[in-house]
Amino acid sequence: MAQAHSRASAVDVADGYDIILGRVRGAAIRRLLVALPATAAVLACLWKVGLLDPERLAEGAPAMAQLLSEMTPPDFTRWRSWVGPIIDTLAMSVAGTVLAVTLSLPLGLLAAPNTSPHPLVYRAFRLLLNALRSVPELIMGIFFVAAVGFGALPGVLALGLHSTGMVGKFFAEAIEHVDHKPIEAARAAGASPLQVITHAVLPQVLPQLTDTTLYRWEYNFRASTVLGVVGAGGIGFELIASLRLLQYDQVAAIMLCILAAVTLVDALGGVLRRRLK
């Protein structure tokens, strides 16, 4: 009797192992079925853009070496004239981020299904955020330069509106995933919709909103250097001017100044992030 019971137990264990191994093999096959077409698509994209063309890459190597030789050593003789544009670039990034956060908070509340007053409102504001996010800040910069003229203002408007599309999306997703128990408790206590948002929703998502804001500020500083190309002011304007004059040694110097400024902004963002936790 005991032997029969032990044999039955051994059979059950063996069947269990077979089931587990079958599931593992099935999961591996499913992953392989996903990985193979994904790998083929990646290779096709690499071939399409020319990264798998060694002959073309080799042909470009001498020109790249020539450019690098013309960029060294960097020429910092005009560094005093770059201080003001770098400060303008920093101001543009701060102002654009403030504008984006100011617009993104109400838009994010309206684009989150748990705080939007109606599904149609939710879909409409999701579409608005998608539209703002789909237009690159460089294209927006061109439009705003044509509308308000050269300078930092078109850059701020372009950064702010483009960032609203991305920051508003992150805000909406953070609000969407809050714990519903405090919201239900606030509503049961007779709180108004505004009180529910300020006392039950925002306290839960404030750390995420802060992180998103700081990361976006760091991104906006990098993006604001590019906006100078279309006449939106800042250090990017000096960079494109040197490029047009083929002064590659000054281009290298400006790029090093931008690198130093970006590193400083990243470090400052990290300090603020730790302080606000």
PDB file of C-alpha atoms in Angstrom:
ATOM      1  CA  MET A   1       0.000   0.000   0.000  1.00  0.00           C
ATOM      2  CA  ALA A   2       2.785   2.397   0.985  1.00  0.00           C
ATOM      3  CA  GLN A   3       4.774   1.498  -2.119  1.00  0.00           C
ATOM      4  CA  ALA A   4       1.757   2.143  -4.319  1.00  0.00           C
ATOM      5  CA  HIS A   5       1.238   5.519  -2.625  1.00  0.00           C
ATOM      6  CA  SER A   6       4.890   6.479  -3.088  1.00  0.00           C
ATOM      7  CA  ARG A   7       4.763   5.478  -6.774  1.00  0.00           C
ATOM      8  CA  ALA A   8       1.633   7.588  -7.233  1.00  0.00           C
ATOM      9  CA  SER A   9       3.349  10.542  -5.540  1.00  0.00           C
ATOM     10  CA  ALA A  10       6.376  10.135  -7.797  1.00  0.00           C
ATOM     11  CA  VAL A  11       4.086  10.085 -10.838  1.00  0.00           C
ATOM     12  CA  ASP A  12       2.353  13.259  -9.631  1.00  0.00           C
ATOM     13  CA  VAL A  13       5.698  14.999  -9.112  1.00  0.00           C
ATOM     14  CA  ALA A  14       6.871  13.923 -12.558  1.00  0.00           C
ATOM     15  CA  ASP A  15       3.642  15.184 -14.098  1.00  0.00           C
ATOM     16  CA  GLY A  16       4.089  18.477 -12.257  1.00  0.00           C
ATOM     17  CA  TYR A  17       7.610  18.842 -13.595  1.00  0.00           C
ATOM     18  CA  ASP A  18       6.374  18.094 -17.101  1.00  0.00           C
ATOM     19  CA  ILE A  19       3.679  20.761 -16.770  1.00  0.00           C
ATOM     20  CA  ILE A  20       6.182  23.332 -15.490  1.00  0.00           C
ATOM     21  CA  LEU A  21       8.693  22.482 -18.230  1.00  0.00           C
ATOM     22  CA  GLY A  22       5.935  22.680 -20.818  1.00  0.00           C
ATOM     23  CA  ARG A  23       4.969  26.133 -19.612  1.00  0.00           C
ATOM     24  CA  VAL A  24       8.597  27.272 -19.644  1.00  0.00           C
ATOM     25  CA  ARG A  25       9.082  25.951 -23.171  1.00  0.00           C
ATOM     26  CA  GLY A  26       5.852  27.605 -24.285  1.00  0.00           C
ATOM     27  CA  ALA A  27       6.931  30.944 -22.815  1.00  0.00           C
ATOM     28  CA  ALA A  28      10.340  30.618 -24.494  1.00  0.00           C
ATOM     29  CA  ILE A  29       8.695  29.876 -27.848  1.00  0.00           C
ATOM     30  CA  ARG A  30       6.375  32.875 -27.464  1.00  0.00           C
ATOM     31  CA  ARG A  31       9.326  35.140 -26.661  1.00  0.00           C
ATOM     32  CA  LEU A  32      11.190  33.760 -29.667  1.00  0.00           C
ATOM     33  CA  LEU A  33       8.199  34.400 -31.925  1.00  0.00           C
ATOM     34  CA  VAL A  34       8.220  38.018 -30.754  1.00  0.00           C
ATOM     35  CA  ALA A  35      12.006  38.440 -30.812  1.00  0.00           C
ATOM     36  CA  LEU A  36      12.566  37.154 -34.345  1.00  0.00           C
ATOM     37  CA  PRO A  37      10.316  39.633 -36.200  1.00  0.00           C
ATOM     38  CA  ALA A  38      11.446  42.437 -33.873  1.00  0.00           C
ATOM     39  CA  THR A  39      15.090  41.631 -34.651  1.00  0.00           C
ATOM     40  CA  ALA A  40      14.301  41.482 -38.368  1.00  0.00           C
ATOM     41  CA  ALA A  41      12.576  44.871 -38.174  1.00  0.00           C
ATOM     42  CA  VAL A  42      15.560  46.401 -36.331  1.00  0.00           C
ATOM     43  CA  LEU A  43      18.010  45.022 -38.903  1.00  0.00           C
ATOM     44  CA  ALA A  44      15.825  46.331 -41.720  1.00  0.00           C
ATOM     45  CA  CYS A  45      15.868  49.808 -40.159  1.00  0.00           C
ATOM     46  CA  LEU A  46      19.646  49.683 -39.723  1.00  0.00           C
ATOM     47  CA  TRP A  47      20.011  48.709 -43.377  1.00  0.00           C
ATOM     48  CA  LYS A  48      17.553  51.396 -44.487  1.00  0.00           C
ATOM     49  CA  VAL A  49      19.488  54.232 -42.835  1.00  0.00           C
ATOM     50  CA  GLY A  50      22.869  52.948 -44.019  1.00  0.00           C
ATOM     51  CA  LEU A  51      24.406  51.724 -40.761  1.00  0.00           C
ATOM     52  CA  LEU A  52      25.012  48.322 -42.372  1.00  0.00           C
ATOM     53  CA  ASP A  53      26.859  49.895 -45.313  1.00  0.00           C
ATOM     54  CA  PRO A  54      30.571  49.719 -44.337  1.00  0.00           C
ATOM     55  CA  GLU A  55      31.707  51.134 -47.693  1.00  0.00           C
ATOM     56  CA  ARG A  56      29.699  54.324 -47.207  1.00  0.00           C
ATOM     57  CA  LEU A  57      30.874  54.656 -43.601  1.00  0.00           C
ATOM     58  CA  ALA A  58      34.472  54.217 -44.697  1.00  0.00           C
ATOM     59  CA  GLU A  59      34.060  56.904 -47.361  1.00  0.00           C
ATOM     60  CA  GLY A  60      32.903  59.384 -44.713  1.00  0.00           C
ATOM     61  CA  ALA A  61      35.811  58.715 -42.361  1.00  0.00           C
ATOM     62  CA  PRO A  62      38.327  61.070 -44.105  1.00  0.00           C
ATOM     63  CA  ALA A  63      35.826  63.953 -44.104  1.00  0.00           C
ATOM     64  CA  MET A  64      35.118  63.379 -40.416  1.00  0.00           C
ATOM     65  CA  ALA A  65      38.837  63.333 -39.667  1.00  0.00           C
ATOM     66  CA  GLN A  66      39.235  66.624 -41.583  1.00  0.00           C
ATOM     67  CA  LEU A  67      36.426  68.246 -39.577  1.00  0.00           C
ATOM     68  CA  LEU A  68      37.927  67.079 -36.298  1.00  0.00           C
ATOM     69  CA  SER A  69      41.301  68.474 -37.286  1.00  0.00           C
ATOM     70  CA  GLU A  70      39.695  71.853 -38.038  1.00  0.00           C
ATOM     71  CA  MET A  71      37.887  71.814 -34.685  1.00  0.00           C
ATOM     72  CA  THR A  72      41.056  71.352 -32.651  1.00  0.00           C
ATOM     73  CA  PRO A  73      42.233  73.165 -30.719  1.00  0.00           C
ATOM     74  CA  PRO A  74      38.963  74.908 -29.710  1.00  0.00           C
ATOM     75  CA  ASP A  75      39.048  78.699 -29.989  1.00  0.00           C
ATOM     76  CA  PHE A  76      37.761  80.369 -26.783  1.00  0.00           C
ATOM     77  CA  THR A  77      38.806  83.911 -27.709  1.00  0.00           C
ATOM     78  CA  ARG A  78      35.159  85.052 -27.899  1.00  0.00           C
ATOM     79  CA  TRP A  79      34.018  83.374 -24.684  1.00  0.00           C
ATOM     80  CA  ARG A  80      32.872  86.659 -23.137  1.00  0.00           C
ATOM     81  CA  SER A  81      30.347  87.139 -25.922  1.00  0.00           C
ATOM     82  CA  TRP A  82      28.875  83.687 -25.206  1.00  0.00           C
ATOM     83  CA  VAL A  83      28.075  84.274 -21.537  1.00  0.00           C
ATOM     84  CA  GLY A  84      24.973  86.348 -22.276  1.00  0.00           C
ATOM     85  CA  PRO A  85      23.517  83.850 -24.805  1.00  0.00           C
ATOM     86  CA  ILE A  86      24.084  80.955 -22.377  1.00  0.00           C
ATOM     87  CA  ILE A  87      22.205  82.899 -19.687  1.00  0.00           C
ATOM     88  CA  ASP A  88      19.441  83.575 -22.241  1.00  0.00           C
ATOM     89  CA  THR A  89      19.306  79.849 -22.998  1.00  0.00           C
ATOM     90  CA  LEU A  90      19.006  79.037 -19.292  1.00  0.00           C
ATOM     91  CA  ALA A  91      16.242  81.636 -18.892  1.00  0.00           C
ATOM     92  CA  MET A  92      14.417  80.205 -21.901  1.00  0.00           C
ATOM     93  CA  SER A  93      14.514  76.707 -20.429  1.00  0.00           C
ATOM     94  CA  VAL A  94      13.212  77.876 -17.040  1.00  0.00           C
ATOM     95  CA  ALA A  95      10.455  80.044 -18.527  1.00  0.00           C
ATOM     96  CA  GLY A  96       9.413  77.342 -20.997  1.00  0.00           C
ATOM     97  CA  THR A  97       9.223  74.761 -18.206  1.00  0.00           C
ATOM     98  CA  VAL A  98       7.159  77.072 -15.994  1.00  0.00           C
ATOM     99  CA  LEU A  99       4.771  77.723 -18.877  1.00  0.00           C
ATOM    100  CA  ALA A 100       4.505  73.997 -19.586  1.00  0.00           C
ATOM    101  CA  VAL A 101       3.771  73.072 -15.961  1.00  0.00           C
ATOM    102  CA  THR A 102       1.222  75.887 -15.621  1.00  0.00           C
ATOM    103  CA  LEU A 103      -0.675  74.587 -18.646  1.00  0.00           C
ATOM    104  CA  SER A 104      -0.071  70.878 -18.012  1.00  0.00           C
ATOM    105  CA  LEU A 105      -1.610  70.649 -14.539  1.00  0.00           C
ATOM    106  CA  PRO A 106      -5.181  71.597 -15.541  1.00  0.00           C
ATOM    107  CA  LEU A 107      -4.849  69.788 -18.872  1.00  0.00           C
ATOM    108  CA  GLY A 108      -3.562  66.678 -17.097  1.00  0.00           C
ATOM    109  CA  LEU A 109      -6.525  66.724 -14.710  1.00  0.00           C
ATOM    110  CA  LEU A 110      -8.927  66.989 -17.637  1.00  0.00           C
ATOM    111  CA  ALA A 111      -7.067  64.276 -19.571  1.00  0.00           C
ATOM    112  CA  ALA A 112      -7.153  61.747 -16.703  1.00  0.00           C
ATOM    113  CA  PRO A 113     -10.248  59.501 -16.714  1.00  0.00           C
ATOM    114  CA  ASN A 114     -10.683  59.595 -12.922  1.00  0.00           C
ATOM    115  CA  THR A 115     -10.697  63.416 -12.688  1.00  0.00           C
ATOM    116  CA  SER A 116     -12.167  64.394 -16.058  1.00  0.00           C
ATOM    117  CA  PRO A 117     -15.832  65.460 -15.819  1.00  0.00           C
ATOM    118  CA  HIS A 118     -16.918  63.440 -18.879  1.00  0.00           C
ATOM    119  CA  PRO A 119     -15.449  60.800 -21.239  1.00  0.00           C
ATOM    120  CA  LEU A 120     -15.755  63.194 -24.184  1.00  0.00           C
ATOM    121  CA  VAL A 121     -13.776  65.815 -22.264  1.00  0.00           C
ATOM    122  CA  TYR A 122     -11.156  63.177 -21.447  1.00  0.00           C
ATOM    123  CA  ARG A 123     -10.786  62.165 -25.106  1.00  0.00           C
ATOM    124  CA  ALA A 124     -10.741  65.765 -26.332  1.00  0.00           C
ATOM    125  CA  PHE A 125      -7.920  66.784 -24.018  1.00  0.00           C
ATOM    126  CA  ARG A 126      -5.968  63.608 -24.729  1.00  0.00           C
ATOM    127  CA  LEU A 127      -6.180  64.532 -28.401  1.00  0.00           C
ATOM    128  CA  LEU A 128      -5.027  68.075 -27.601  1.00  0.00           C
ATOM    129  CA  LEU A 129      -1.982  66.771 -25.717  1.00  0.00           C
ATOM    130  CA  ASN A 130      -1.191  64.426 -28.609  1.00  0.00           C
ATOM    131  CA  ALA A 131      -1.411  67.342 -31.042  1.00  0.00           C
ATOM    132  CA  LEU A 132       0.939  69.521 -28.978  1.00  0.00           C
ATOM    133  CA  ARG A 133       3.375  66.648 -28.580  1.00  0.00           C
ATOM    134  CA  SER A 134       3.392  65.738 -32.261  1.00  0.00           C
ATOM    135  CA  VAL A 135       4.766  69.103 -33.463  1.00  0.00           C
ATOM    136  CA  PRO A 136       8.532  69.384 -32.797  1.00  0.00           C
ATOM    137  CA  GLU A 137       9.683  72.445 -30.878  1.00  0.00           C
ATOM    138  CA  LEU A 138      11.898  73.410 -33.827  1.00  0.00           C
ATOM    139  CA  ILE A 139       8.848  73.712 -36.114  1.00  0.00           C
ATOM    140  CA  MET A 140       6.973  75.621 -33.413  1.00  0.00           C
ATOM    141  CA  GLY A 141       9.991  77.897 -33.094  1.00  0.00           C
ATOM    142  CA  ILE A 142       9.814  78.733 -36.808  1.00  0.00           C
ATOM    143  CA  PHE A 143       6.129  79.634 -36.515  1.00  0.00           C
ATOM    144  CA  PHE A 144       6.619  81.772 -33.412  1.00  0.00           C
ATOM    145  CA  VAL A 145       9.647  83.569 -34.888  1.00  0.00           C
ATOM    146  CA  ALA A 146       7.425  84.487 -37.837  1.00  0.00           C
ATOM    147  CA  ALA A 147       4.670  85.591 -35.443  1.00  0.00           C
ATOM    148  CA  VAL A 148       6.502  87.549 -32.710  1.00  0.00           C
ATOM    149  CA  GLY A 149       9.959  88.133 -34.199  1.00  0.00           C
ATOM    150  CA  PHE A 150      13.454  87.041 -33.243  1.00  0.00           C
ATOM    151  CA  GLY A 151      14.629  86.626 -29.666  1.00  0.00           C
ATOM    152  CA  ALA A 152      13.972  84.481 -26.634  1.00  0.00           C
ATOM    153  CA  LEU A 153      10.160  84.871 -26.623  1.00  0.00           C
ATOM    154  CA  PRO A 154       9.450  82.542 -29.590  1.00  0.00           C
ATOM    155  CA  GLY A 155      11.805  80.002 -28.054  1.00  0.00           C
ATOM    156  CA  VAL A 156       9.935  80.104 -24.735  1.00  0.00           C
ATOM    157  CA  LEU A 157       6.578  79.714 -26.476  1.00  0.00           C
ATOM    158  CA  ALA A 158       7.831  76.807 -28.580  1.00  0.00           C
ATOM    159  CA  LEU A 159       9.390  75.032 -25.601  1.00  0.00           C
ATOM    160  CA  GLY A 160       6.377  75.664 -23.388  1.00  0.00           C
ATOM    161  CA  LEU A 161       3.727  74.428 -25.814  1.00  0.00           C
ATOM    162  CA  HIS A 162       5.677  71.389 -26.996  1.00  0.00           C
ATOM    163  CA  SER A 163       6.550  70.480 -23.409  1.00  0.00           C
ATOM    164  CA  THR A 164       2.893  70.832 -22.428  1.00  0.00           C
ATOM    165  CA  GLY A 165       2.049  67.907 -24.692  1.00  0.00           C
ATOM    166  CA  MET A 166       4.605  65.656 -23.001  1.00  0.00           C
ATOM    167  CA  VAL A 167       4.379  66.931 -19.422  1.00  0.00           C
ATOM    168  CA  GLY A 168       0.569  66.950 -19.560  1.00  0.00           C
ATOM    169  CA  LYS A 169       0.631  63.299 -20.687  1.00  0.00           C
ATOM    170  CA  PHE A 170       2.877  62.319 -17.767  1.00  0.00           C
ATOM    171  CA  PHE A 171       0.734  64.300 -15.344  1.00  0.00           C
ATOM    172  CA  ALA A 172      -2.441  62.642 -16.648  1.00  0.00           C
ATOM    173  CA  GLU A 173      -0.950  59.154 -16.354  1.00  0.00           C
ATOM    174  CA  ALA A 174       0.269  59.843 -12.811  1.00  0.00           C
ATOM    175  CA  ILE A 175      -3.181  61.117 -11.811  1.00  0.00           C
ATOM    176  CA  GLU A 176      -4.835  58.148 -13.507  1.00  0.00           C
ATOM    177  CA  HIS A 177      -2.956  55.650 -11.319  1.00  0.00           C
ATOM    178  CA  VAL A 178      -3.571  57.229  -7.901  1.00  0.00           C
ATOM    179  CA  ASP A 179      -5.124  55.253  -5.063  1.00  0.00           C
ATOM    180  CA  HIS A 180      -8.921  55.672  -5.276  1.00  0.00           C
ATOM    181  CA  LYS A 181      -9.567  55.155  -1.552  1.00  0.00           C
ATOM    182  CA  PRO A 182      -8.637  58.725  -0.475  1.00  0.00           C
ATOM    183  CA  ILE A 183     -10.741  60.078  -3.358  1.00  0.00           C
ATOM    184  CA  GLU A 184     -13.751  58.026  -2.294  1.00  0.00           C
ATOM    185  CA  ALA A 185     -13.260  59.061   1.343  1.00  0.00           C
ATOM    186  CA  ALA A 186     -13.097  62.748   0.380  1.00  0.00           C
ATOM    187  CA  ARG A 187     -16.239  62.463  -1.722  1.00  0.00           C
ATOM    188  CA  ALA A 188     -18.046  60.591   1.060  1.00  0.00           C
ATOM    189  CA  ALA A 189     -17.150  63.419   3.441  1.00  0.00           C
ATOM    190  CA  GLY A 190     -18.900  65.878   1.113  1.00  0.00           C
ATOM    191  CA  ALA A 191     -15.796  67.468  -0.455  1.00  0.00           C
ATOM    192  CA  SER A 192     -16.241  69.491  -3.622  1.00  0.00           C
ATOM    193  CA  PRO A 193     -14.481  68.357  -6.841  1.00  0.00           C
ATOM    194  CA  LEU A 194     -11.777  71.000  -6.290  1.00  0.00           C
ATOM    195  CA  GLN A 195     -11.262  69.861  -2.697  1.00  0.00           C
ATOM    196  CA  VAL A 196     -11.023  66.249  -3.852  1.00  0.00           C
ATOM    197  CA  ILE A 197      -8.263  67.234  -6.286  1.00  0.00           C
ATOM    198  CA  THR A 198      -6.309  69.384  -3.817  1.00  0.00           C
ATOM    199  CA  HIS A 199      -6.633  67.052  -0.812  1.00  0.00           C
ATOM    200  CA  ALA A 200      -6.898  63.534  -2.269  1.00  0.00           C
ATOM    201  CA  VAL A 201      -5.275  63.583  -5.721  1.00  0.00           C
ATOM    202  CA  LEU A 202      -2.409  66.095  -5.781  1.00  0.00           C
ATOM    203  CA  PRO A 203      -0.745  64.966  -2.507  1.00  0.00           C
ATOM    204  CA  GLN A 204      -0.384  61.472  -3.992  1.00  0.00           C
ATOM    205  CA  VAL A 205       1.178  62.567  -7.283  1.00  0.00           C
ATOM    206  CA  LEU A 206       3.237  65.558  -6.143  1.00  0.00           C
ATOM    207  CA  PRO A 207       6.586  63.647  -6.040  1.00  0.00           C
ATOM    208  CA  GLN A 208       6.002  62.308  -9.574  1.00  0.00           C
ATOM    209  CA  LEU A 209       5.002  65.748 -10.841  1.00  0.00           C
ATOM    210  CA  THR A 210       8.154  67.229  -9.321  1.00  0.00           C
ATOM    211  CA  ASP A 211      10.398  64.610 -10.947  1.00  0.00           C
ATOM    212  CA  THR A 212       8.710  65.125 -14.315  1.00  0.00           C
ATOM    213  CA  THR A 213       9.121  68.892 -14.043  1.00  0.00           C
ATOM    214  CA  LEU A 214      12.832  68.682 -13.227  1.00  0.00           C
ATOM    215  CA  TYR A 215      13.550  66.166 -15.983  1.00  0.00           C
ATOM    216  CA  ARG A 216      11.682  68.314 -18.463  1.00  0.00           C
ATOM    217  CA  TRP A 217      13.658  71.395 -17.412  1.00  0.00           C
ATOM    218  CA  GLU A 218      16.901  69.521 -18.103  1.00  0.00           C
ATOM    219  CA  TYR A 219      15.557  68.490 -21.511  1.00  0.00           C
ATOM    220  CA  ASN A 220      14.351  72.009 -22.289  1.00  0.00           C
ATOM    221  CA  PHE A 221      17.824  73.415 -21.699  1.00  0.00           C
ATOM    222  CA  ARG A 222      19.219  71.085 -24.343  1.00  0.00           C
ATOM    223  CA  ALA A 223      16.341  71.815 -26.713  1.00  0.00           C
ATOM    224  CA  SER A 224      16.702  75.579 -26.263  1.00  0.00           C
ATOM    225  CA  THR A 225      20.234  75.420 -27.672  1.00  0.00           C
ATOM    226  CA  VAL A 226      18.779  74.037 -30.910  1.00  0.00           C
ATOM    227  CA  LEU A 227      16.067  76.693 -31.147  1.00  0.00           C
ATOM    228  CA  GLY A 228      18.725  79.340 -31.700  1.00  0.00           C
ATOM    229  CA  VAL A 229      19.178  77.815 -35.153  1.00  0.00           C
ATOM    230  CA  VAL A 230      15.822  79.275 -36.244  1.00  0.00           C
ATOM    231  CA  GLY A 231      16.460  82.676 -34.659  1.00  0.00           C
ATOM    232  CA  ALA A 232      14.996  82.060 -31.202  1.00  0.00           C
ATOM    233  CA  GLY A 233      18.054  83.473 -29.441  1.00  0.00           C
ATOM    234  CA  GLY A 234      20.416  81.861 -26.980  1.00  0.00           C
ATOM    235  CA  ILE A 235      23.714  80.126 -27.505  1.00  0.00           C
ATOM    236  CA  GLY A 236      22.290  78.174 -30.445  1.00  0.00           C
ATOM    237  CA  PHE A 237      22.287  81.388 -32.491  1.00  0.00           C
ATOM    238  CA  GLU A 238      26.041  81.784 -31.862  1.00  0.00           C
ATOM    239  CA  LEU A 239      26.586  78.145 -32.765  1.00  0.00           C
ATOM    240  CA  ILE A 240      24.825  78.363 -36.117  1.00  0.00           C
ATOM    241  CA  ALA A 241      26.608  81.647 -36.904  1.00  0.00           C
ATOM    242  CA  SER A 242      29.993  79.981 -36.407  1.00  0.00           C
ATOM    243  CA  LEU A 243      28.907  77.019 -38.497  1.00  0.00           C
ATOM    244  CA  ARG A 244      27.864  79.273 -41.377  1.00  0.00           C
ATOM    245  CA  LEU A 245      31.248  81.020 -41.263  1.00  0.00           C
ATOM    246  CA  LEU A 246      33.018  77.602 -41.217  1.00  0.00           C
ATOM    247  CA  GLN A 247      34.754  78.566 -37.962  1.00  0.00           C
ATOM    248  CA  TYR A 248      34.903  75.010 -36.675  1.00  0.00           C
ATOM    249  CA  ASP A 249      37.360  75.804 -33.901  1.00  0.00           C
ATOM    250  CA  GLN A 250      34.812  78.216 -32.425  1.00  0.00           C
ATOM    251  CA  VAL A 251      32.071  75.634 -33.000  1.00  0.00           C
ATOM    252  CA  ALA A 252      34.057  73.196 -30.860  1.00  0.00           C
ATOM    253  CA  ALA A 253      34.509  75.826 -28.150  1.00  0.00           C
ATOM    254  CA  ILE A 254      30.785  76.654 -28.110  1.00  0.00           C
ATOM    255  CA  MET A 255      29.909  72.965 -27.941  1.00  0.00           C
ATOM    256  CA  LEU A 256      32.219  72.556 -24.953  1.00  0.00           C
ATOM    257  CA  CYS A 257      30.543  75.535 -23.271  1.00  0.00           C
ATOM    258  CA  ILE A 258      27.140  73.951 -23.923  1.00  0.00           C
ATOM    259  CA  LEU A 259      28.422  70.666 -22.489  1.00  0.00           C
ATOM    260  CA  ALA A 260      29.584  72.451 -19.333  1.00  0.00           C
ATOM    261  CA  ALA A 261      26.236  74.237 -18.987  1.00  0.00           C
ATOM    262  CA  VAL A 262      24.265  71.013 -19.539  1.00  0.00           C
ATOM    263  CA  THR A 263      26.380  69.237 -16.919  1.00  0.00           C
ATOM    264  CA  LEU A 264      25.739  72.075 -14.466  1.00  0.00           C
ATOM    265  CA  VAL A 265      21.983  71.996 -15.125  1.00  0.00           C
ATOM    266  CA  ASP A 266      21.898  68.208 -14.693  1.00  0.00           C
ATOM    267  CA  ALA A 267      23.774  68.484 -11.401  1.00  0.00           C
ATOM    268  CA  LEU A 268      21.473  71.246 -10.182  1.00  0.00           C
ATOM    269  CA  GLY A 269      18.430  69.181 -11.166  1.00  0.00           C
ATOM    270  CA  GLY A 270      19.808  66.233  -9.190  1.00  0.00           C
ATOM    271  CA  VAL A 271      20.323  68.400  -6.113  1.00  0.00           C
ATOM    272  CA  LEU A 272      16.788  69.795  -6.353  1.00  0.00           C
ATOM    273  CA  ARG A 273      15.399  66.294  -6.822  1.00  0.00           C
ATOM    274  CA  ARG A 274      17.093  65.057  -3.640  1.00  0.00           C
ATOM    275  CA  ARG A 275      16.053  68.147  -1.659  1.00  0.00           C
ATOM    276  CA  LEU A 276      12.408  67.815  -2.647  1.00  0.00           C
ATOM    277  CA  LYS A 277      12.085  64.131  -1.734  1.00  0.00           C
TER     278      LYS A 277
END
